[in-house]
XYZ file of C-alpha atoms in Angstrom:
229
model
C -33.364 17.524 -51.617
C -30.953 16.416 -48.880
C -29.710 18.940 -46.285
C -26.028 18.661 -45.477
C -23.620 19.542 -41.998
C -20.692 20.752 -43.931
C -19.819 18.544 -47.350
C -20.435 15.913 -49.779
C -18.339 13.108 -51.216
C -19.042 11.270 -54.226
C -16.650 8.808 -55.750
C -16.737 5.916 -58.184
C -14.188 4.101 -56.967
C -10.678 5.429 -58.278
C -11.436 9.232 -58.441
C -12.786 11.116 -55.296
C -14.772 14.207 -55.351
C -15.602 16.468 -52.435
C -17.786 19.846 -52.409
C -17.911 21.542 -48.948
C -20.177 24.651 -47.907
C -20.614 27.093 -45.128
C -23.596 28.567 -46.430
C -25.971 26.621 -48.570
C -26.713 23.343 -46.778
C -29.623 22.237 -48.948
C -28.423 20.015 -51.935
C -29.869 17.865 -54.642
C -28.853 15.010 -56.641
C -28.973 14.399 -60.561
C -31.486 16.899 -61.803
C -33.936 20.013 -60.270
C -36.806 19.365 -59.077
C -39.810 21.642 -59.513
C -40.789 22.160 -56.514
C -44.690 21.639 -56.584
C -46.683 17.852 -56.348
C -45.217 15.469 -58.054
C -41.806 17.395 -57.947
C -40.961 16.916 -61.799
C -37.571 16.984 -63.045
C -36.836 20.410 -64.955
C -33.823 18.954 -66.735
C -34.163 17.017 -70.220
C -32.186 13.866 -68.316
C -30.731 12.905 -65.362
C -26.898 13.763 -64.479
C -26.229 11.058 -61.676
C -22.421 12.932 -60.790
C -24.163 16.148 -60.504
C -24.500 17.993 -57.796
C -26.658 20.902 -57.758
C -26.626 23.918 -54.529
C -30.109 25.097 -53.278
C -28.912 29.066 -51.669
C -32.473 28.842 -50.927
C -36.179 27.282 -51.653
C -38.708 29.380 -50.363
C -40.533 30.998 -53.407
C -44.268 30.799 -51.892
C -46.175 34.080 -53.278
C -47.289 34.644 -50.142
C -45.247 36.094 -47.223
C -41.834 35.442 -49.583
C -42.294 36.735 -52.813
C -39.296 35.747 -55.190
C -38.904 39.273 -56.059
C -37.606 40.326 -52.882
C -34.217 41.103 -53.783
C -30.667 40.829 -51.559
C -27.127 40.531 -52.010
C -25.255 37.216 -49.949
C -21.924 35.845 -50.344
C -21.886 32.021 -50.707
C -18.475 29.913 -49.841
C -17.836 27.130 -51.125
C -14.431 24.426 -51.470
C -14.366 22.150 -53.883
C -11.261 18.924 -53.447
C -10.407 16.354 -55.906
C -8.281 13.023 -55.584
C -7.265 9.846 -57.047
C -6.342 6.133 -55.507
C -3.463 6.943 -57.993
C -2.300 9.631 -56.074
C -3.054 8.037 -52.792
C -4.290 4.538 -52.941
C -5.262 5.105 -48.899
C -7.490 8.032 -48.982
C -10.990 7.855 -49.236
C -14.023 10.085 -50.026
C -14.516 10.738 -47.361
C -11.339 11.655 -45.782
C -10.750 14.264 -48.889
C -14.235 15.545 -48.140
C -12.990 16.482 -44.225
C -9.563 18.022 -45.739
C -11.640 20.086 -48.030
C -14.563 21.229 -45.600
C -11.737 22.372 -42.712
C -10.696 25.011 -45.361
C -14.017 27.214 -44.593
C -15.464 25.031 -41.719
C -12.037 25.087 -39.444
C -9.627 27.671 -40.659
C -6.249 27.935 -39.204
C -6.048 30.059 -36.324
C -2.702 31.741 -35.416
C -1.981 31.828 -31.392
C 1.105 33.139 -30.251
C 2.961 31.208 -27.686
C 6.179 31.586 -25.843
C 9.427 28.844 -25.798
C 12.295 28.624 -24.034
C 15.529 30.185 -25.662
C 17.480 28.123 -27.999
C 19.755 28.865 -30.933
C 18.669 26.283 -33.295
C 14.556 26.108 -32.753
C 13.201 22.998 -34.371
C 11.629 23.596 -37.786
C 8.539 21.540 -37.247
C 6.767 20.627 -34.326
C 3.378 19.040 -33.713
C 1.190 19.995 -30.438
C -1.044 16.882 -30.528
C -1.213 13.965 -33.526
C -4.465 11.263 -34.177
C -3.133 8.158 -36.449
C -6.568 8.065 -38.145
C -7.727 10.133 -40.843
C -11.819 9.909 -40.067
C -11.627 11.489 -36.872
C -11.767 15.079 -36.451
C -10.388 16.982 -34.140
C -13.214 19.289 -32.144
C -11.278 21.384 -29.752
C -8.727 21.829 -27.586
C -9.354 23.333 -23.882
C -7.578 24.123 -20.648
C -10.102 22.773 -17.636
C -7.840 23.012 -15.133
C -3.838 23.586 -14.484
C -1.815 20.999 -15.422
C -4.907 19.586 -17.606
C -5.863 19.276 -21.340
C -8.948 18.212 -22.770
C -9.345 16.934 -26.269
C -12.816 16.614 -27.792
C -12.707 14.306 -31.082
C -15.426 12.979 -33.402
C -15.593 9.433 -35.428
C -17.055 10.716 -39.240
C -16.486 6.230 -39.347
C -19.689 4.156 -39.814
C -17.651 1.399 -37.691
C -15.903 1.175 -34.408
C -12.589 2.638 -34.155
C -9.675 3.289 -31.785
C -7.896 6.300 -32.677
C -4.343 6.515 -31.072
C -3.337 10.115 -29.339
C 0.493 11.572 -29.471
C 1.346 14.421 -27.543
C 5.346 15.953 -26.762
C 4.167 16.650 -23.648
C 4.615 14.255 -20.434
C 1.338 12.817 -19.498
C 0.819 11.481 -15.744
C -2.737 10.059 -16.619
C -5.245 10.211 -19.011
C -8.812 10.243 -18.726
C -11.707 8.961 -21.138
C -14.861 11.259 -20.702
C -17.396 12.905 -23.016
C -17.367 16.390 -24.188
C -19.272 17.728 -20.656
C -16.159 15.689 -18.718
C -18.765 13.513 -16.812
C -18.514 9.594 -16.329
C -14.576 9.560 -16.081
C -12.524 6.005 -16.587
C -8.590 5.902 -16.718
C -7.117 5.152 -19.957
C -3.751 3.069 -19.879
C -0.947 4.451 -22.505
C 0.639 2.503 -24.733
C 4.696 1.316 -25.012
C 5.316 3.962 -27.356
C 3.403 6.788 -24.945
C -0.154 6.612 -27.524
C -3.197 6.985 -26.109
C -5.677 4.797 -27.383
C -9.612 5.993 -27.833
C -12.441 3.338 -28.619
C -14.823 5.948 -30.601
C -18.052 4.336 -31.212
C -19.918 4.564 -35.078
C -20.542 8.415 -35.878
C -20.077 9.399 -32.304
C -18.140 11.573 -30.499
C -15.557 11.022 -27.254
C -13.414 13.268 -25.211
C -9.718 12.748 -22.850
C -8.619 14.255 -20.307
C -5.052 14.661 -20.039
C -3.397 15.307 -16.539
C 0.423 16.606 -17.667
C 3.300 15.566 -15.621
C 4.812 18.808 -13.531
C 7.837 19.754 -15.046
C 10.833 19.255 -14.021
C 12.844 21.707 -11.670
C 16.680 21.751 -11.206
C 18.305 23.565 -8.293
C 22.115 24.265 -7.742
C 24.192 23.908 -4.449
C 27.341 25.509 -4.710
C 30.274 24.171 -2.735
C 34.071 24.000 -2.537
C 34.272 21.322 -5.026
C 31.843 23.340 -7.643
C 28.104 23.230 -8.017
C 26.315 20.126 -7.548
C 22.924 19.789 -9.707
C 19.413 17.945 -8.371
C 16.507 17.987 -10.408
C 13.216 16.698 -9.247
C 9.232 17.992 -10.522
């Protein structure tokens, strides 16, 4: 038995399979086990693509008798995919995709914009150019401040590259408390690189440029304009 955070991936090269659960963490590989020494196999043969769901193990006669009867709902997601249909995804990636469905639903907030008679159609609050890392969180520490909490689901190195609309003065590297600051320089096009070490986790700070104010002096010859932040 293996115990899971969130999903499993299997994949034999050209065809990807992910299962992802909220509520059964304990899986098993290829067959059952019968759970007493030597752990037999209860199946006739072994099913190597099979992955079977433990809800739960504990069938001791003693203070957990099987019979004890209750009603749960289990969740699970279940994602499929092909290098045909995307040569660049991996397992893995599909496996996040599919997990976020019960793991990190969507959230509706309701925020305010300026007024404009043709609102864009699509806009994106924050963008990461690599599919293994996950976004964490989002939170306000301060005015004028974001802080983005990622994690590398990688088994290598890698710099993911940050894209935000908004202006950013400065941007911090940190780790998800905020201690052991160090500035991190942006790139031509305005990315923010991250260095993410194997499996691990990083956080940045971003300090947002104030915006920009405009103020009007009216005179004889008509109003004169002067922005500044």
């Amino acid at each position: 038995m293996r115990a899971i955070r969130r999903w499993i991936s299997l994949s034999d090269g050209s065809c990807h399979a992910a299962l992802a659960t909220a509520d059964a963490p304990l899986i098993q590989l290829g067959g059952i086990a019968i759970p007493y020494v030597p752990y037999p196999q209860s199946l006739p043969q072994e099913e190597p693509a099979t992955v079977f769901s433990w809800v739960h193990n504990n069938i001791w006669d003693t203070n957990f008798p099987a019979q004890q009867a209750f009603d749960h709902v289990f969740r699970y997601s279940v994602g499929f995919g092909t290098t045909a249909e995307n040569p660049t995804v991996h397992a893995d990636e599909l496996a996040i995709r599919v997990a976020a469905v019960t793991g990190h639903p969507l959230v509706s907030v309701r925020a305010r914009a300026g007024d404009s008679s043709e609102p864009p159609a699509r806009t994106q609050f924050l963008t990461l150019d690599d599919s293994r890392i996950r976004l964490v969180g989002v939170t306000v520490p301060g005015d004028g401040r974001l802080m983005v909490r990622v994690q590398s689901l990688a088994d290598t190195p890698v710099t993911c590259r940050l894209r935000t609309p908004f202006a950013v003065a400065r941007a911090v590297r940190t780790n998800y408390l905020g201690l052991a600051p160090s500035d991190i320089s942006q790139d031509a096009d305005r990315t923010i690189p991250v260095d993410i070490p194997p499996i691990g986790t990083a956080a940045v700070v971003l300090h947002l440029a104030p915006p920009q104010r405009c103020s009007r002096a009216w005179g004889t010859t008509g109003a004169d304009q002067e922005c500044g932040s």
